[in-house]
Structure formats: C-alpha cells, structure tokens
XYZ file of C-alpha atoms in Angstrom:
687
model
C 55.913 -7.837 -11.165
C 59.076 -6.313 -10.111
C 60.017 -2.830 -11.130
C 56.397 -1.584 -11.624
C 55.098 1.170 -9.348
C 51.922 2.510 -10.677
C 51.135 6.296 -9.981
C 48.303 7.442 -8.060
C 45.012 8.115 -10.038
C 41.315 7.709 -9.500
C 39.903 4.244 -9.167
C 36.525 2.928 -10.325
C 33.783 3.029 -7.677
C 31.450 0.205 -7.632
C 28.429 0.265 -5.317
C 27.133 -3.232 -4.783
C 23.425 -2.462 -4.361
C 23.224 -0.211 -7.196
C 25.121 -2.623 -9.528
C 22.843 -5.422 -8.531
C 19.656 -3.501 -9.014
C 20.643 -2.287 -12.567
C 21.455 -5.675 -13.871
C 18.422 -7.268 -12.206
C 16.215 -4.528 -13.794
C 17.669 -5.291 -17.176
C 17.200 -8.996 -16.851
C 14.711 -10.061 -14.162
C 15.611 -13.675 -14.560
C 18.771 -12.959 -12.757
C 16.961 -12.326 -9.443
C 17.555 -15.944 -8.427
C 21.199 -15.550 -9.000
C 21.803 -12.350 -6.924
C 24.438 -14.164 -4.896
C 26.373 -15.164 -7.997
C 26.473 -11.666 -9.451
C 27.437 -10.364 -5.902
C 30.420 -12.878 -6.125
C 31.293 -11.799 -9.659
C 31.513 -8.144 -8.502
C 33.194 -8.867 -5.199
C 35.817 -10.755 -6.727
C 36.480 -8.022 -9.434
C 36.807 -5.557 -6.703
C 38.988 -7.827 -4.505
C 41.392 -8.619 -7.199
C 41.567 -5.146 -8.588
C 42.479 -3.821 -5.019
C 44.980 -6.462 -4.655
C 46.782 -5.576 -8.158
C 46.662 -1.848 -7.846
C 45.937 -0.870 -4.136
C 43.662 1.930 -3.396
C 45.073 4.790 -5.713
C 46.279 3.170 -8.980
C 44.778 2.745 -12.576
C 44.977 -0.255 -14.744
C 46.600 1.815 -17.684
C 49.696 2.419 -15.517
C 49.786 -1.120 -14.233
C 49.600 -2.780 -17.612
C 53.126 -1.654 -18.389
C 54.858 -4.957 -18.486
C 56.170 -4.652 -22.053
C 57.858 -1.325 -21.081
C 59.836 -3.046 -18.100
C 60.425 -6.516 -19.160
C 61.954 -7.584 -22.395
C 64.875 -5.970 -24.363
C 65.019 -2.073 -24.402
C 67.678 0.520 -25.345
C 69.051 2.639 -22.452
C 71.051 5.789 -22.367
C 74.366 3.758 -22.311
C 73.367 0.436 -24.037
C 70.719 -2.169 -23.521
C 68.752 -3.873 -20.696
C 66.967 -7.266 -20.648
C 64.570 -8.380 -18.066
C 62.463 -11.493 -17.628
C 60.087 -12.825 -14.986
C 61.136 -16.467 -14.447
C 60.533 -17.475 -10.848
C 61.422 -21.133 -11.424
C 64.782 -20.516 -12.993
C 67.987 -21.118 -11.095
C 70.383 -19.467 -13.761
C 69.684 -17.372 -16.876
C 72.046 -16.425 -19.709
C 71.366 -14.356 -22.662
C 72.771 -15.750 -25.749
C 72.724 -14.650 -29.397
C 74.565 -13.280 -32.419
C 75.965 -10.491 -30.223
C 78.131 -12.983 -28.221
C 78.433 -15.557 -30.943
C 75.991 -17.750 -28.974
C 78.447 -18.083 -25.971
C 76.440 -19.885 -23.126
C 78.466 -18.483 -20.205
C 79.666 -14.906 -21.079
C 76.449 -13.051 -20.283
C 74.729 -14.299 -17.019
C 71.547 -12.529 -15.862
C 71.299 -11.614 -12.084
C 68.062 -12.201 -10.094
C 67.077 -8.748 -8.884
C 64.013 -9.424 -6.542
C 62.338 -12.197 -4.576
C 59.491 -12.484 -7.204
C 61.603 -13.926 -9.771
C 62.684 -11.029 -12.092
C 66.032 -11.479 -13.733
C 68.068 -8.780 -15.377
C 71.241 -8.117 -17.415
C 72.701 -4.854 -18.440
C 74.786 -4.343 -21.627
C 76.719 -1.343 -21.825
C 77.906 0.311 -25.001
C 75.750 1.005 -27.975
C 77.177 -2.101 -29.939
C 76.357 -4.590 -27.259
C 73.235 -5.453 -29.307
C 72.196 -4.474 -32.611
C 68.751 -4.152 -34.210
C 68.014 -7.286 -36.107
C 70.391 -9.739 -34.159
C 69.083 -13.105 -33.122
C 68.850 -13.911 -29.337
C 67.584 -16.622 -27.072
C 67.884 -16.877 -23.332
C 69.297 -20.026 -21.787
C 67.455 -21.201 -18.700
C 68.593 -23.588 -15.999
C 66.260 -25.369 -13.830
C 67.179 -27.949 -11.428
C 70.298 -28.923 -13.166
C 68.501 -28.932 -16.741
C 69.655 -26.343 -19.348
C 67.289 -25.379 -22.220
C 66.947 -22.346 -24.621
C 63.816 -20.132 -24.700
C 62.746 -17.117 -26.715
C 62.413 -13.989 -24.647
C 58.678 -13.594 -23.506
C 58.344 -10.133 -24.528
C 60.219 -10.331 -27.793
C 58.967 -7.991 -30.563
C 59.923 -10.134 -33.646
C 60.646 -13.941 -34.201
C 62.563 -15.271 -36.929
C 62.694 -18.730 -38.483
C 65.946 -20.385 -39.578
C 65.105 -21.982 -43.061
C 67.671 -24.833 -42.677
C 65.995 -26.499 -39.671
C 62.740 -24.431 -39.324
C 63.731 -23.443 -35.689
C 62.762 -20.130 -34.369
C 64.620 -17.475 -32.601
C 63.902 -14.078 -31.104
C 65.147 -11.191 -32.989
C 66.232 -7.759 -31.344
C 63.666 -5.211 -32.809
C 64.279 -1.867 -31.641
C 64.411 0.517 -34.717
C 66.208 3.792 -33.852
C 63.490 5.979 -35.298
C 59.964 5.521 -34.335
C 57.286 4.643 -36.804
C 55.861 7.776 -38.537
C 52.176 7.580 -37.661
C 49.963 9.727 -39.654
C 46.591 8.676 -38.214
C 45.876 11.691 -36.248
C 42.196 10.620 -35.401
C 43.329 7.244 -33.730
C 41.626 6.787 -30.500
C 39.204 9.930 -30.913
C 36.364 8.548 -33.099
C 33.635 5.989 -32.856
C 32.250 4.343 -35.825
C 28.761 2.720 -35.473
C 26.982 0.639 -36.741
C 29.932 -1.624 -37.461
C 30.455 -3.527 -40.826
C 33.391 -5.773 -40.104
C 35.606 -7.407 -42.674
C 37.274 -10.444 -41.202
C 40.611 -11.219 -42.999
C 43.657 -13.367 -42.895
C 46.739 -11.663 -44.185
C 48.558 -14.672 -45.452
C 45.645 -16.050 -47.568
C 44.493 -12.842 -48.882
C 46.670 -13.289 -52.062
C 45.588 -15.151 -55.133
C 49.026 -16.505 -55.573
C 50.174 -19.920 -54.048
C 52.162 -18.403 -51.260
C 51.683 -16.496 -48.007
C 50.598 -12.821 -48.450
C 52.345 -9.894 -46.690
C 51.224 -6.923 -44.743
C 52.272 -4.507 -47.536
C 50.382 -6.663 -50.173
C 47.254 -6.516 -48.094
C 47.578 -2.769 -47.524
C 47.920 -2.177 -51.420
C 45.620 -4.638 -52.775
C 42.841 -5.632 -50.198
C 42.252 -2.460 -48.071
C 40.895 -0.669 -51.347
C 38.457 -3.476 -51.938
C 37.227 -3.403 -48.515
C 36.722 0.145 -48.356
C 35.021 0.144 -51.912
C 32.608 -2.502 -50.845
C 31.438 -0.475 -47.908
C 33.059 -2.008 -44.890
C 34.245 0.441 -42.012
C 36.248 -2.021 -39.937
C 38.912 -4.751 -40.539
C 39.278 -7.542 -38.276
C 42.724 -9.210 -38.641
C 43.036 -12.809 -37.738
C 46.251 -14.804 -36.987
C 48.345 -11.774 -36.094
C 50.000 -12.977 -32.916
C 52.996 -14.996 -33.679
C 52.319 -18.719 -34.084
C 55.130 -21.220 -35.268
C 52.593 -23.473 -37.152
C 50.989 -21.580 -39.918
C 48.095 -24.011 -40.567
C 46.856 -23.380 -37.003
C 45.091 -20.197 -38.476
C 46.970 -18.372 -35.649
C 45.189 -19.992 -32.835
C 48.478 -21.512 -31.392
C 50.051 -18.356 -30.134
C 53.711 -18.705 -29.054
C 55.007 -15.195 -28.777
C 52.183 -12.754 -27.492
C 54.152 -9.501 -28.179
C 55.278 -10.273 -31.650
C 53.335 -9.658 -34.859
C 53.379 -12.782 -36.998
C 56.615 -12.899 -39.036
C 54.848 -15.032 -41.585
C 53.697 -11.818 -43.291
C 56.702 -9.413 -42.985
C 58.107 -7.084 -40.524
C 56.294 -5.289 -37.673
C 56.346 -2.086 -39.548
C 54.433 -3.553 -42.277
C 51.648 -4.132 -39.904
C 51.829 -0.636 -38.716
C 51.667 0.617 -42.195
C 48.492 -1.519 -42.804
C 46.662 0.021 -39.731
C 47.958 3.489 -40.453
C 46.665 3.311 -43.922
C 43.311 1.707 -42.835
C 42.888 4.652 -40.464
C 43.567 7.129 -43.101
C 40.868 5.523 -45.288
C 38.475 5.956 -42.382
C 38.390 2.261 -41.357
C 38.868 0.783 -37.741
C 41.208 -2.225 -37.308
C 40.548 -5.029 -34.681
C 42.845 -7.654 -33.456
C 41.570 -11.305 -33.095
C 43.080 -11.531 -29.463
C 44.066 -15.078 -28.350
C 44.024 -14.935 -24.476
C 41.993 -18.167 -24.172
C 44.990 -20.635 -24.369
C 48.606 -20.816 -25.355
C 50.708 -22.777 -27.621
C 51.983 -25.917 -26.029
C 55.354 -25.618 -27.596
C 58.218 -25.364 -25.151
C 60.981 -24.102 -27.452
C 58.986 -21.057 -28.634
C 56.064 -20.381 -26.228
C 55.108 -19.802 -22.485
C 54.856 -23.530 -21.793
C 57.726 -24.501 -19.326
C 59.492 -21.172 -19.820
C 61.222 -21.222 -16.512
C 61.239 -25.041 -16.382
C 58.196 -25.229 -14.233
C 54.541 -26.152 -15.407
C 52.827 -23.444 -13.492
C 54.446 -20.169 -14.259
C 51.607 -19.069 -16.438
C 49.560 -22.100 -16.770
C 47.420 -24.340 -14.539
C 48.889 -27.528 -13.202
C 48.202 -31.080 -14.281
C 45.129 -31.949 -16.431
C 43.333 -28.638 -15.853
C 46.217 -26.886 -17.580
C 45.543 -28.623 -20.779
C 42.828 -27.956 -23.376
C 42.307 -31.519 -24.748
C 40.282 -30.327 -27.680
C 42.640 -27.852 -28.947
C 46.076 -29.505 -27.800
C 47.020 -26.188 -26.063
C 47.757 -24.944 -22.501
C 45.375 -23.100 -20.283
C 46.260 -19.880 -18.468
C 45.994 -19.511 -14.706
C 43.622 -16.486 -14.552
C 43.890 -16.338 -10.763
C 47.634 -15.528 -10.823
C 48.375 -11.895 -10.534
C 51.586 -12.216 -12.686
C 49.464 -13.929 -15.402
C 46.767 -10.940 -15.372
C 49.684 -8.572 -15.403
C 51.147 -10.280 -18.519
C 47.866 -10.443 -20.439
C 46.810 -6.932 -19.654
C 50.179 -5.569 -20.672
C 49.664 -7.499 -23.885
C 46.354 -5.603 -24.500
C 47.929 -2.369 -23.757
C 50.842 -3.243 -25.990
C 48.634 -3.820 -29.198
C 46.725 -0.724 -28.522
C 49.636 1.616 -27.850
C 52.306 0.361 -30.071
C 50.143 -0.683 -33.150
C 47.056 1.512 -32.653
C 44.542 -1.235 -32.817
C 41.013 0.027 -32.353
C 39.836 -2.854 -30.444
C 39.654 -6.768 -30.165
C 37.731 -9.738 -31.001
C 38.360 -11.948 -27.876
C 38.670 -15.547 -29.102
C 37.298 -18.567 -27.136
C 35.574 -16.627 -24.397
C 33.377 -19.691 -23.725
C 36.350 -21.852 -23.152
C 37.745 -19.280 -20.731
C 34.744 -18.977 -18.438
C 33.847 -22.451 -17.967
C 36.023 -25.003 -16.277
C 34.841 -27.861 -18.949
C 35.533 -25.093 -21.720
C 31.785 -25.426 -22.647
C 32.508 -28.516 -24.542
C 29.518 -30.514 -25.018
C 27.436 -28.182 -22.915
C 23.881 -27.160 -23.737
C 23.275 -23.882 -22.150
C 19.428 -24.241 -21.671
C 19.167 -22.573 -18.441
C 20.635 -19.965 -16.083
C 21.876 -22.573 -13.745
C 24.444 -23.328 -16.444
C 25.814 -19.874 -16.213
C 26.280 -19.784 -12.445
C 27.566 -23.054 -11.125
C 30.682 -24.796 -9.869
C 31.656 -25.166 -13.514
C 31.897 -21.279 -13.864
C 35.480 -20.077 -13.719
C 35.060 -16.879 -11.657
C 38.881 -16.092 -12.107
C 38.451 -15.997 -15.751
C 35.346 -13.655 -15.624
C 37.381 -11.407 -13.408
C 40.183 -11.219 -15.883
C 37.854 -10.345 -18.741
C 36.238 -7.659 -16.593
C 39.790 -6.221 -16.024
C 40.706 -6.560 -19.691
C 37.437 -4.684 -21.002
C 38.114 -2.059 -18.367
C 41.702 -1.458 -19.506
C 40.795 -1.401 -23.084
C 38.272 1.416 -22.618
C 40.601 3.238 -20.176
C 43.226 3.390 -22.846
C 40.771 4.472 -25.689
C 37.206 5.224 -24.641
C 36.005 4.441 -28.268
C 37.880 1.066 -28.479
C 35.650 -1.984 -29.222
C 35.713 -5.242 -27.297
C 33.839 -8.209 -28.916
C 33.181 -11.516 -27.141
C 33.274 -14.742 -29.000
C 31.025 -16.535 -26.533
C 28.552 -19.238 -27.778
C 27.005 -19.893 -24.285
C 25.110 -16.550 -23.929
C 26.601 -15.604 -20.449
C 24.304 -12.866 -18.965
C 25.858 -9.432 -18.683
C 28.525 -10.306 -21.080
C 27.920 -7.030 -22.929
C 26.851 -4.767 -20.015
C 29.042 -2.372 -18.383
C 30.933 -3.523 -15.331
C 29.312 -0.862 -13.144
C 25.987 -2.654 -13.999
C 27.340 -5.898 -12.811
C 28.359 -7.053 -16.291
C 31.583 -8.126 -17.800
C 32.069 -5.103 -20.007
C 32.279 -5.999 -23.612
C 30.838 -3.722 -26.331
C 29.394 -6.576 -28.521
C 28.917 -10.286 -28.585
C 29.390 -12.376 -31.767
C 25.994 -13.809 -32.686
C 27.176 -17.303 -32.990
C 23.809 -19.161 -32.993
C 22.862 -17.568 -36.250
C 25.434 -19.436 -38.504
C 24.587 -22.628 -36.690
C 20.787 -21.895 -37.605
C 21.452 -21.343 -41.288
C 23.464 -24.463 -41.589
C 20.753 -26.435 -39.823
C 17.978 -24.978 -42.151
C 20.039 -25.615 -45.292
C 20.672 -29.303 -44.295
C 17.229 -29.999 -42.892
C 14.811 -29.045 -45.697
C 14.191 -27.311 -48.941
C 13.980 -23.502 -48.474
C 10.200 -23.690 -49.218
C 9.642 -25.503 -45.992
C 11.887 -23.559 -43.767
C 10.411 -22.820 -40.254
C 9.901 -19.190 -40.456
C 8.782 -18.919 -36.917
C 11.944 -20.252 -35.720
C 13.749 -18.015 -38.154
C 12.046 -15.048 -36.640
C 12.845 -16.101 -33.092
C 16.453 -16.901 -33.929
C 17.193 -13.656 -35.639
C 15.325 -11.359 -33.137
C 16.062 -12.977 -29.759
C 18.908 -11.358 -27.837
C 19.756 -10.505 -24.422
C 18.253 -7.058 -23.215
C 20.591 -4.062 -23.849
C 23.402 -6.271 -24.992
C 24.471 -5.656 -28.609
C 25.392 -8.369 -31.097
C 27.509 -8.651 -34.336
C 25.466 -10.763 -36.584
C 26.822 -12.874 -39.384
C 25.774 -15.670 -41.652
C 29.233 -17.237 -41.779
C 32.726 -16.403 -40.585
C 36.127 -18.216 -41.106
C 34.715 -20.994 -38.774
C 32.144 -22.049 -41.320
C 34.644 -22.336 -44.068
C 37.498 -24.228 -42.557
C 38.317 -27.639 -43.792
C 35.485 -30.281 -42.809
C 32.937 -27.558 -43.187
C 31.275 -25.679 -46.005
C 30.268 -22.046 -46.846
C 26.684 -21.388 -47.408
C 27.013 -20.880 -51.236
C 28.895 -24.327 -51.358
C 26.204 -25.947 -49.474
C 23.602 -24.559 -51.715
C 25.298 -25.070 -55.074
C 27.804 -27.866 -54.260
C 29.678 -29.150 -57.316
C 27.640 -27.149 -59.708
C 29.779 -24.114 -58.612
C 32.489 -25.460 -60.781
C 30.514 -25.410 -64.022
C 27.334 -23.074 -63.464
C 28.796 -19.684 -62.475
C 29.054 -18.365 -66.022
C 26.746 -15.353 -66.284
C 25.359 -16.606 -69.501
C 24.270 -19.872 -67.887
C 21.405 -20.699 -65.918
C 20.187 -23.723 -63.847
C 17.729 -24.104 -61.118
C 20.495 -25.175 -58.607
C 22.694 -22.032 -59.293
C 19.755 -19.591 -59.555
C 18.434 -20.752 -56.174
C 21.893 -20.726 -54.502
C 22.469 -17.213 -55.667
C 19.131 -16.014 -54.581
C 19.338 -17.596 -51.135
C 22.930 -16.476 -50.550
C 21.601 -12.831 -51.013
C 18.334 -13.338 -48.954
C 20.219 -15.036 -46.055
C 22.609 -12.153 -45.690
C 20.006 -9.431 -46.126
C 17.527 -10.887 -43.525
C 20.475 -11.483 -41.065
C 21.827 -7.804 -41.392
C 18.258 -6.416 -41.296
C 17.179 -8.464 -38.069
C 20.004 -10.213 -36.222
C 22.468 -7.481 -35.341
C 23.853 -4.071 -34.059
C 26.859 -4.676 -36.403
C 27.536 -7.120 -39.374
C 30.600 -9.336 -40.078
C 31.716 -11.090 -43.274
C 34.815 -13.269 -43.812
C 36.795 -12.145 -46.692
C 35.670 -13.512 -49.998
C 32.224 -14.791 -48.702
C 30.603 -11.429 -49.909
C 31.018 -12.813 -53.459
C 30.400 -16.497 -52.645
C 34.181 -17.570 -52.794
C 34.029 -21.279 -53.793
C 35.331 -24.051 -51.594
C 36.755 -24.330 -48.236
C 39.729 -23.014 -46.259
C 42.708 -25.480 -45.689
C 46.156 -24.341 -44.993
C 49.221 -25.975 -46.309
C 49.966 -29.078 -44.259
C 51.169 -32.666 -44.489
C 47.642 -34.092 -45.075
C 47.367 -31.945 -48.417
C 50.751 -32.064 -49.713
C 51.484 -28.595 -48.342
C 49.236 -27.112 -50.926
C 48.257 -23.333 -51.010
C 45.378 -24.079 -53.327
C 42.650 -23.723 -50.669
C 44.636 -20.980 -48.521
C 44.133 -18.230 -50.859
C 41.385 -15.988 -52.248
C 40.613 -15.942 -55.897
C 39.570 -12.154 -56.405
C 39.671 -12.588 -60.159
C 36.459 -14.682 -59.867
C 34.616 -11.413 -58.864
C 36.668 -9.177 -61.002
C 36.707 -10.696 -64.479
C 33.115 -9.725 -65.183
C 32.181 -13.078 -66.896
C 31.162 -14.923 -63.705
C 28.111 -14.564 -61.300
C 30.521 -13.818 -58.423
C 30.732 -10.206 -59.521
C 26.881 -10.057 -59.112
C 26.979 -11.362 -55.617
C 29.757 -8.714 -54.941
C 27.461 -5.910 -56.336
C 24.680 -7.013 -54.108
C 26.922 -6.986 -51.052
C 28.040 -3.362 -51.815
C 24.421 -2.346 -52.427
C 23.272 -4.176 -49.173
C 25.802 -2.201 -47.098
C 25.017 1.051 -48.784
C 21.460 0.479 -48.162
C 22.067 -0.283 -44.459
C 24.177 2.855 -44.082
C 21.591 4.991 -45.585
C 18.642 3.876 -43.544
C 20.748 3.166 -40.329
C 19.293 -0.365 -40.507
C 21.432 -1.850 -37.721
C 20.780 1.096 -35.397
C 16.929 0.308 -35.245
C 15.475 -1.821 -32.613
C 11.772 -1.666 -33.296
C 11.378 -4.836 -35.540
C 7.848 -5.916 -35.541
C 6.502 -9.059 -37.109
C 3.833 -8.356 -39.776
C 3.134 -11.640 -41.347
C 4.576 -15.191 -41.338
C 2.891 -17.624 -43.955
C 4.544 -21.056 -43.668
C 2.738 -22.425 -46.664
C 3.711 -19.549 -48.834
C 7.140 -19.196 -47.280
C 6.691 -15.564 -46.801
C 8.158 -13.483 -43.921
C 7.279 -9.849 -43.409
C 8.251 -7.218 -40.782
C 8.618 -3.552 -40.205
C 11.628 -1.934 -38.810
C 12.796 1.637 -38.806
C 9.750 2.908 -40.604
C 10.444 0.412 -43.559
C 8.568 -2.898 -44.646
C 10.607 -5.874 -45.398
C 9.206 -8.746 -47.367
C 10.895 -12.173 -48.014
C 9.676 -14.978 -50.137
C 11.678 -18.079 -49.602
C 9.577 -20.406 -51.833
C 11.805 -21.683 -54.583
C 9.133 -21.978 -57.241
C 5.916 -19.976 -56.089
C 5.504 -16.360 -56.332
C 3.221 -14.636 -53.760
C 0.509 -13.184 -56.059
C -1.787 -10.475 -54.812
C -0.312 -10.744 -51.382
C -2.062 -8.682 -48.895
C 0.334 -7.166 -46.304
C -0.696 -5.245 -43.244
C 1.245 -1.995 -42.679
C -0.475 -0.762 -39.708
C 2.930 -0.307 -37.864
C 3.974 2.149 -40.340
C 0.698 3.689 -41.332
C -1.569 4.428 -44.426
C -0.134 6.117 -47.393
C 1.370 4.945 -50.796
C 4.598 2.590 -50.639
C 7.626 2.503 -52.937
C 9.998 -0.376 -53.494
C 13.492 1.002 -52.441
C 15.530 -2.300 -52.518
C 15.197 -5.766 -53.908
C 17.465 -8.741 -54.195
C 16.009 -9.357 -57.747
C 17.937 -6.725 -59.652
C 19.700 -7.948 -62.735
C 22.968 -6.439 -61.528
C 22.630 -8.779 -58.557
C 22.189 -11.979 -60.536
C 18.388 -11.678 -60.205
C 15.743 -11.729 -63.005
C 14.163 -7.993 -62.678
C 10.719 -9.265 -61.805
C 10.169 -6.469 -59.313
C 8.972 -3.251 -61.020
C 10.689 -0.312 -59.138
C 8.294 2.184 -60.656
C 5.054 0.520 -59.343
C 3.449 2.211 -56.325
C 1.447 0.522 -53.619
C -1.417 2.569 -52.052
C -2.625 1.259 -48.558
C -6.259 0.538 -47.905
C -8.553 -0.783 -45.142
C -8.925 -4.570 -45.207
C -9.934 -7.078 -42.709
C -6.201 -7.342 -41.822
C -6.182 -3.676 -41.118
C -4.538 -1.171 -43.189
C -2.778 -3.074 -46.014
C -1.148 -3.009 -49.311
C -1.462 -5.672 -51.948
C 1.694 -6.681 -53.963
C 3.363 -9.487 -55.840
C 6.518 -10.981 -54.243
C 8.498 -13.242 -56.692
C 9.951 -16.387 -55.478
C 13.354 -16.338 -53.815
C 13.280 -12.591 -53.533
C 13.274 -9.948 -50.757
C 12.243 -6.362 -51.209
C 11.889 -3.359 -48.938
C 9.285 -0.694 -49.158
C 9.015 2.843 -47.757
C 6.159 5.012 -47.294
C 6.260 7.770 -49.902
C 6.911 11.326 -48.941
C 5.422 12.459 -52.337
C 1.806 13.755 -52.308
C-alpha cells in the first residue's frame, strides 16, 4: 500500500471481557460460543493493529483512491497502480496514439506499486481514453486502470476502455445537510436507474432525477436505494458483475449525472444508499480485477475457492491487507466523492461462509460458528462498518444476510459486526410460501405471527414483502402470483372479479401487516407499490434483447382508469399513517387474538389495535376483541384498507365508535371486520 502514511489519531478501545459480557447478556444463547466471539474480536483487533499501527484511524487509511489511479498534479499528471505480479507496465491511450512503448511506468517500491509522471498540462486531457499494458512472464495484455472513475464502451466492437475523468471544476454540491442528519424510521425505495423509464431503452441519471425522485418523495419514501451503480460490463447482470469499483456505471450517463441525482435527493430531504457489491467481482479479465497483474491471487483467492460457482464470479481474499485497503478505500470514495448516505451490502451470507451459504439450513448456532465460517470476511465487514460510521456518524449500513448471523447488527464494541440493519429476508420467502401453499382463508396465522415478530434481540430489521429479487425472471411478484393472467384483462376500475378483488385486497394487507410488525424500517422495489405487472428481465440473447420487461410502466398508475392507481393511493396512505403514528419505532407488539377458523389476526402495538381478516369470503360478524393491553374506553377506526380510494368496497363505517365493556375475555370491544380487510383502532381522546 505504498505511499500511504496515515496520521496519528485515536484508536478504538476494545475490552474483551466487557465486550463478551454485553453480547452474552443481549443473547444468552451465545454463552456456549464464547470462544468464537473472542476469536471474532481478537481477529478484528489484530488486523486493525497490523493495518494501522497503534496510532492511526481508518478514515486516513482508506485513501487508496487519492493515491492510486490518475490524478492532476501541479505540473501535469500522475498515474499509479498496485500490480505486484507485473514485470512491466506501460500507459497507453489517446494521448500517445496508443503507442505501447513510449510511456513505461516504473516500479517505485517492493510492494508492487508502479508510477508514471506526465509533465505538462496537455500530457493527458479530460475525457481521453486510456488503458494500461501489463507484461507478466513474457505475456502482454491490456487492462483498465483499477481506480478509473469512468469507463467508456466502443460501439463498434463493444470493448471497454478507461476514460480520464478529472473535470477542472469541482461539482457544485448544494446539499449542506449531508452527513449531519439522521432519518428514522427508514422508508426505502429500491430503484434501478436504467429500467426506471417507460421507454424501451436504458434510462439516465438525469431522467431519474427529473421524473422519478418527485414520485418517490410524493409517495412518502425518505430514502432511495440505488441498484447497479458500480460499473458492470453486462447490463443484464443487474449490476452484480462489477468490473470497475470506482466508476459509476456509464450505462446511465456521466458521473456528474449521479452527483446531480444525489444532490437533488438531499435537497428534497431524502437519503441515498448505494447497493455495494463487495461479495464478489466480475470474472472478466479485460475489464475487471481478475488477473489484472497476470496473477490469479492479486485480489482474489487461488484455485477453486477463488470462484463462486453459482454466480460465475471471483471471490475476494479478505485476509489480504491490500484487498482490505482497496475495498475500504472504495467505501470512502463513494461516501466522500458522491455523498452516499450509506450502503446495502450485497451477498453478506456469501461472504461470511466458505460454502457461501449455498444449500445451508441455518437451524442452530453451530452453523454460525464452525470451520465453515470465514473469519477473515467477518473481520473485513467489521472494519467496513467502522469506517462508514467514522466518515459519517449518521450513515446507514444494511446487511443482506439470510443466515441470521448473531451480532450482525450489534456494535463492534459489544462483540458485533457493526451493521445498523439487516434485511428481513425470511419474510418475502414466507409470503411466497403462504401464497403457493393454500387459499388465504387457511393461512397459518400462528406461523405468520411468529415470522413477522421474531428477530434477534436489539438488532434492527428492514422489513419488506418483496424486493427486486422476487421480481427477477423466473420468479413472480406478489400481485402476479395472486392475480396471474387476469391482470391483463381485469385491472379496469369499472371491472370486478373475485380473482382481482382478492388479489388487490391481499396485496394491501400483506404490505400493511409486514410494515406494522416485521420491521424497524420498510423497503419497496420501484413499481411494486402499485402492483406493477409481470417480472423483470433485462435485454439479453434469450429474449431477443428486448427492453419490454426492463422498464416501469408508470402510466398504469397515472392514467386514472386502472386499479394500479388505487394501490398507489394505498401505499401513500400507509406510509403517511406509519409516519404519523411512528409505527416502525414501536417494539411493544402483543398478540390479542388469533382465530385460525375465522382467519382473523389481531394485535396491539404503540397504543393502537390492528385487526386483519384474511378470510376471502366470510366477514367476522360481532367479533369480540380483547383490548386489555390498551385499556377501557371508546375506540375509533383510524385506518382501513377497505377505502374505496384504495380499491376497497367501503364496508367499514369510519363514523362508528366502539365502546369497550367487561366480558369473559376481559375488557373487549365488539365489531364487524369484513373479509379481506384490515383496520386500525385508536382509543378516543374525546369524552
């Protein structure tokens, strides 16, 4: 990591005994795995000390992008690269008419850092194409500089090259509150820039800023999670085959377009998160990290363990200090240069288990602490979350982990890994299983209560019914599973059929019960809020390179003739309700009643009473509901999914009041709950 000399600052203090006691008190089941927790913490302290010494901080350490890559100097330019396996390196490009001999680089240290100085302001120019020619054991090959800030594709042969991207004037940021605000609870809108247009093409950063950000704000979301931003040569990979880690994807325009998007979102009061792919790397050698210096092991693991067979990609060597430096520098780059407010870490399960969690059923704690656990990856994640919060104390780190690793979202000083939230990945799987297994009248409500309320103590969860994963080709969205082919003919607002009416009602109920019970934050993938039909399938050879399924048909929700607009109205109202009553901030949910025969679920939370009737034909008439957790009084309906504006039938009388009275079940109210309806009651403050 030549050239980096971190300054002296205070280092985190980790007391082993205090740490262990804290995490054990939070989760007593970890008592039998005290030695594993000790290993986790010892490893973190050991690697941190090896990287930083005794008097350095991570924010100064993670400056790789400031040293390596192409940079302006007072007299010209400098280009540096870490390539220990290279025997020779030459910078080539438009600036020297691609002369392969005229601009050799020199090796400047024993660690493998190469450098070339180009004097004169015209030695390089902003926008010029460049590559680096690497010689290894007599073989010559071209690579794209690792820290390049922009990649460009040649339309004639579809090859990629780096592009010098050093504008003379800095971007004029106007988001003065960046890094100094916290928004909670989070309502996250997961989005893909390219498919956010209704046209049959790839959308741009600026189109998203102009057309989609206002929609997101109007609907009530306070955070945007951007997918597929890191450069990827294959558009249909959904951004999960990253080649150039420091380059915003050129599929959607220039880097300044992304900055304008983030700046505008901040001015609108929204946070912006990056879907960060540090779980694997693109296997391409012409564009990516793989074999950059001619060796297999520069960044990646050797042999079979260096390949992710399920994804066809390469696996990072998280135990290598240069790899940690590269990845941590990547995190700082996106925070400092683009003002991202946080990250969704993709594929955390794949990182922390040597078998990538494939086919693994995490049924016991012995699955989390075994020889299958990749301690090096766990250590990297601890360092990553520590860095994120050191740069911006209000930044958000979200883990995509389906294994349920204990301590994932506990502070490092407690013995945890340091994430703020984990994605509630079991909930979408639960809903798919319910929809496929039985008619909603026969859903297992006891299992529903367990699935939606069970989480690791003191660890926050981002809940969701479906994300992009559930919509990709080969799978189905919730609305498509419920309505199937009738969506093509039955979504006219003047038309009613049992299939469509049931699908719309359940679409609303599933979302509402998930938001009310399963999360400390909520996530939705763009278009799903209004029941966007069909799946996601990017243009590829198998579909004739069609954009038909790689777009969002916003007009379906806008034209006013279709029921999609009613689902959108419900989503907006649901989020408004959740904000007003701080629904996701409450942790006192208590089961009031489960009647599997009537398909009724009722619970209290935050002083409110929630009632769900999942039966598709039977109303719950004269239903006696205990309200002892809230207390005696008169109750008013403050929210219902059966509003006509939401595609319901207006069967709930919002003017009716429900006085409590003593019954055999304790203090109770008696009410009617129409089929396929949810409603919320609040104890009246009126006399």
